[in-house]
Amino acid sequence: MSYILIIVAVLILLNSYPLLVSQNLVFRSKVTAMSGSVKVIESALSGLEELTEENVSQAMTVVEETGVSRIMITDTAGRVLYDSRETGSAVGLYAFYTEIVQALSGDDAFFCSYDGEAFLSRGACPVVYHNQTVGAVYAYEYDTEQAELFKNLQTNLMRISGMIAVLVILLSMVLSRMLTGRISGLLQAIRQVREGAYSHRAEEKGTDEIAQITAEFNSLTDKLQTTENTRRRFVSDASHELKTPLAGIRLLTDSILQTENMDAETVREFVTDIGQEAERLSRITEDLLRLTRLDSGAIQRAEPVEAAPVLERVMRMLRMVAREKEVQLSYCADHRAVVMATEDDIHQIFYNLMENGIKYSTRGGFVHTELTVEEQVVVIRVEDDGVGIPDEDMNHIFDRFYRVDKMRSRAVGGTGLGLSIVRDTVLRREGTIEVAHRVGGQGTVFTVRLPLAEGGTEA
Ligand code: ADP
């Protein structure tokens, strides 16, 4: 609509401006030509002391053809002494045309107008004898020839403008239909996705801005679909993980309640099992809470943390567990290792990796942790000679609730969330984590790299 309005405005301007200019040009040339003719007559009469019908007619016989439609000559009272028109001659009558009145008062007067059919030009000038006005010369012209040309020009311009207007309207309609068609396609896709049809995609056509928006929308929807799938899987995995210990607790309490005269020893055994299941529940919920906090981005303010003391503390915590499993625990720590994080982050990384090492070790095995500084990077390596991770599982072990061996993980008290927490924490602190087979034997090596802090605090 706005394009059409602009084009219409331009067309109106194109139609009126050249016509106005050419009309003005015609007017000017008419006035020039007419004043020339009138002056010729006036000079023929200029020697006469007094104008009479006779001397004027005589003087006019020597005036050449001027091409003017009508010439009248009046005396000072405005009485017509000469009229070039033969039928309906005004000789003897008084002519008080504006131009004549103006000429008799001593001024020239020339006018031109266009009435749609012809150019009308009128003009008069005084006849002067010794600075005395003795009469007036009046000329009148009715030109249809130039008016015809002018009219042709007008109609041609109108025709061209009309054609342009029709073309523009048609073109605008076609273009706007094409444009709105594509936009409404995109809108429909947006609505479908909003309603939850995440697999729906908008059709991508061409390379213009709309095509780019469509492509962006489709990739946004891809991401949304992936996120939604992950969320659904996570919710169903989480509820399944929570259901298992709850079902265990239910089963155990039912057994206690339904068995009459259960001996104290068995009751104690069952209640211990209930306690273990409850502990597992609280471990899972704790891990879930930690992951949710990491997901929400509400991370604690980072500060330079010395990693070696944290490692030593974790060592002390896990020593008993390792001894029970007959796993040898060792470490070497570089005290220059300072990381921008929180103590809890570093604790999580060490604890989860080292605890996994112990959990998935065989009796008599070892777990060795190294904390080093390589150039500007703090490197944490946790190595064990345990059961190892099959190649096909390597890419998945950081996924939430992913376990290579579900039974074993459960048996050793795993939640399937430890490595996800480590990975998310490391990524939050702008680090990387890798897993590999131990070189030269069975087992696994986890390598975490974190930027070395340069001192001071930052957000
Ligand atoms: P979990 O609580 O089950 O240990 P994690 O997220 O910590 O969960 O680990 C995911 C899975 O990766 C584990 O179930 C286990 O199968 C495997 N895994 C992790 N660490 C090791 C390791 N050091 N040696 C062998 N397998 C491991």
PDB file of N, CA and C and ligand atoms in Angstrom, residues 356-357 359-360 384 387-389 397 402-405 409 414-419 444 446, ligand 1:
ATOM      1  N   ASN A 356      35.228 -42.643  41.834  1.00  0.00           N
ATOM      2  CA  ASN A 356      34.960 -43.551  40.706  1.00  0.00           C
ATOM      3  C   ASN A 356      36.109 -44.533  40.529  1.00  0.00           C
ATOM      4  N   GLY A 357      37.332 -43.966  40.606  1.00  0.00           N
ATOM      5  CA  GLY A 357      38.525 -44.815  40.463  1.00  0.00           C
ATOM      6  C   GLY A 357      38.485 -45.971  41.463  1.00  0.00           C
ATOM      7  N   LYS A 359      35.736 -47.064  43.111  1.00  0.00           N
ATOM      8  CA  LYS A 359      34.523 -47.870  42.890  1.00  0.00           C
ATOM      9  C   LYS A 359      34.723 -48.897  41.776  1.00  0.00           C
ATOM     10  N   TYR A 360      35.403 -48.461  40.704  1.00  0.00           N
ATOM     11  CA  TYR A 360      35.517 -49.346  39.544  1.00  0.00           C
ATOM     12  C   TYR A 360      36.889 -50.007  39.469  1.00  0.00           C
ATOM     13  N   ASP A 384      43.519 -45.065  37.094  1.00  0.00           N
ATOM     14  CA  ASP A 384      43.307 -46.302  37.862  1.00  0.00           C
ATOM     15  C   ASP A 384      43.543 -47.496  36.962  1.00  0.00           C
ATOM     16  N   VAL A 387      38.317 -51.647  36.058  1.00  0.00           N
ATOM     17  CA  VAL A 387      37.641 -52.418  34.999  1.00  0.00           C
ATOM     18  C   VAL A 387      37.728 -51.743  33.622  1.00  0.00           C
ATOM     19  N   GLY A 388      37.975 -50.438  33.597  1.00  0.00           N
ATOM     20  CA  GLY A 388      38.065 -49.708  32.315  1.00  0.00           C
ATOM     21  C   GLY A 388      36.693 -49.433  31.718  1.00  0.00           C
ATOM     22  N   ILE A 389      36.705 -48.648  30.656  1.00  0.00           N
ATOM     23  CA  ILE A 389      35.432 -48.282  29.997  1.00  0.00           C
ATOM     24  C   ILE A 389      35.511 -48.736  28.533  1.00  0.00           C
ATOM     25  N   ILE A 397      29.703 -41.524  28.837  1.00  0.00           N
ATOM     26  CA  ILE A 397      29.794 -41.614  30.301  1.00  0.00           C
ATOM     27  C   ILE A 397      29.547 -40.284  31.007  1.00  0.00           C
ATOM     28  N   TYR A 402      23.963 -42.080  32.846  1.00  0.00           N
ATOM     29  CA  TYR A 402      24.553 -43.118  31.997  1.00  0.00           C
ATOM     30  C   TYR A 402      25.521 -43.956  32.823  1.00  0.00           C
ATOM     31  N   ARG A 403      25.340 -45.253  32.742  1.00  0.00           N
ATOM     32  CA  ARG A 403      26.267 -46.157  33.427  1.00  0.00           C
ATOM     33  C   ARG A 403      26.628 -47.278  32.482  1.00  0.00           C
ATOM     34  N   VAL A 404      27.879 -47.686  32.525  1.00  0.00           N
ATOM     35  CA  VAL A 404      28.293 -48.799  31.666  1.00  0.00           C
ATOM     36  C   VAL A 404      27.645 -50.074  32.214  1.00  0.00           C
ATOM     37  N   ASP A 405      27.733 -50.254  33.500  1.00  0.00           N
ATOM     38  CA  ASP A 405      27.165 -51.449  34.122  1.00  0.00           C
ATOM     39  C   ASP A 405      26.243 -50.989  35.260  1.00  0.00           C
ATOM     40  N   SER A 409      27.161 -50.208  39.193  1.00  0.00           N
ATOM     41  CA  SER A 409      27.087 -48.829  39.669  1.00  0.00           C
ATOM     42  C   SER A 409      26.203 -48.735  40.906  1.00  0.00           C
ATOM     43  N   GLY A 414      26.517 -45.844  43.200  1.00  0.00           N
ATOM     44  CA  GLY A 414      26.586 -44.753  42.199  1.00  0.00           C
ATOM     45  C   GLY A 414      25.208 -44.202  41.869  1.00  0.00           C
ATOM     46  N   THR A 415      25.198 -42.974  41.401  1.00  0.00           N
ATOM     47  CA  THR A 415      23.924 -42.362  40.991  1.00  0.00           C
ATOM     48  C   THR A 415      23.869 -42.149  39.475  1.00  0.00           C
ATOM     49  N   GLY A 416      25.011 -42.289  38.810  1.00  0.00           N
ATOM     50  CA  GLY A 416      25.053 -42.033  37.364  1.00  0.00           C
ATOM     51  C   GLY A 416      25.133 -40.547  37.054  1.00  0.00           C
ATOM     52  N   LEU A 417      25.359 -39.735  38.083  1.00  0.00           N
ATOM     53  CA  LEU A 417      25.380 -38.284  37.869  1.00  0.00           C
ATOM     54  C   LEU A 417      26.751 -37.665  38.153  1.00  0.00           C
ATOM     55  N   GLY A 418      27.629 -38.444  38.794  1.00  0.00           N
ATOM     56  CA  GLY A 418      28.924 -37.898  39.231  1.00  0.00           C
ATOM     57  C   GLY A 418      29.715 -37.261  38.104  1.00  0.00           C
ATOM     58  N   LEU A 419      29.866 -37.988  36.980  1.00  0.00           N
ATOM     59  CA  LEU A 419      30.686 -37.444  35.879  1.00  0.00           C
ATOM     60  C   LEU A 419      30.005 -36.251  35.208  1.00  0.00           C
ATOM     61  N   THR A 444      41.581 -46.708  33.488  1.00  0.00           N
ATOM     62  CA  THR A 444      41.092 -45.464  32.868  1.00  0.00           C
ATOM     63  C   THR A 444      41.897 -44.269  33.371  1.00  0.00           C
ATOM     64  N   PHE A 446      41.411 -40.043  33.620  1.00  0.00           N
ATOM     65  CA  PHE A 446      40.622 -38.827  33.394  1.00  0.00           C
ATOM     66  C   PHE A 446      41.579 -37.639  33.491  1.00  0.00           C
TER      67      PHE A 446
HETATM   68  P1  ADP B   1      28.200 -43.481  38.878  1.00  0.00           P
HETATM   69  O1  ADP B   1      27.547 -42.834  39.998  1.00  0.00           O
HETATM   70  O2  ADP B   1      27.443 -44.620  38.304  1.00  0.00           O
HETATM   71  O3  ADP B   1      29.631 -43.804  39.143  1.00  0.00           O
HETATM   72  P2  ADP B   1      29.269 -41.491  37.074  1.00  0.00           P
HETATM   73  O4  ADP B   1      28.619 -40.445  36.308  1.00  0.00           O
HETATM   74  O5  ADP B   1      30.296 -41.108  38.067  1.00  0.00           O
HETATM   75  O6  ADP B   1      28.147 -42.378  37.718  1.00  0.00           O
HETATM   76  O7  ADP B   1      29.962 -42.467  36.042  1.00  0.00           O
HETATM   77  C1  ADP B   1      29.227 -42.948  34.940  1.00  0.00           C
HETATM   78  C2  ADP B   1      29.645 -44.326  34.544  1.00  0.00           C
HETATM   79  O8  ADP B   1      30.968 -44.277  33.981  1.00  0.00           O
HETATM   80  C3  ADP B   1      29.776 -45.277  35.687  1.00  0.00           C
HETATM   81  O9  ADP B   1      28.564 -45.908  35.956  1.00  0.00           O
HETATM   82  C4  ADP B   1      30.801 -46.254  35.195  1.00  0.00           C
HETATM   83  O10 ADP B   1      30.179 -47.251  34.408  1.00  0.00           O
HETATM   84  C5  ADP B   1      31.684 -45.432  34.303  1.00  0.00           C
HETATM   85  N1  ADP B   1      32.929 -45.012  34.993  1.00  0.00           N
HETATM   86  C6  ADP B   1      33.172 -43.834  35.588  1.00  0.00           C
HETATM   87  N2  ADP B   1      34.405 -43.781  36.102  1.00  0.00           N
HETATM   88  C7  ADP B   1      34.981 -44.952  35.823  1.00  0.00           C
HETATM   89  C8  ADP B   1      36.275 -45.522  36.076  1.00  0.00           C
HETATM   90  N3  ADP B   1      37.227 -44.864  36.733  1.00  0.00           N
HETATM   91  N4  ADP B   1      36.515 -46.771  35.636  1.00  0.00           N
HETATM   92  C9  ADP B   1      35.569 -47.455  34.976  1.00  0.00           C
HETATM   93  N5  ADP B   1      34.338 -46.983  34.686  1.00  0.00           N
HETATM   94  C10 ADP B   1      34.040 -45.748  35.103  1.00  0.00           C
END
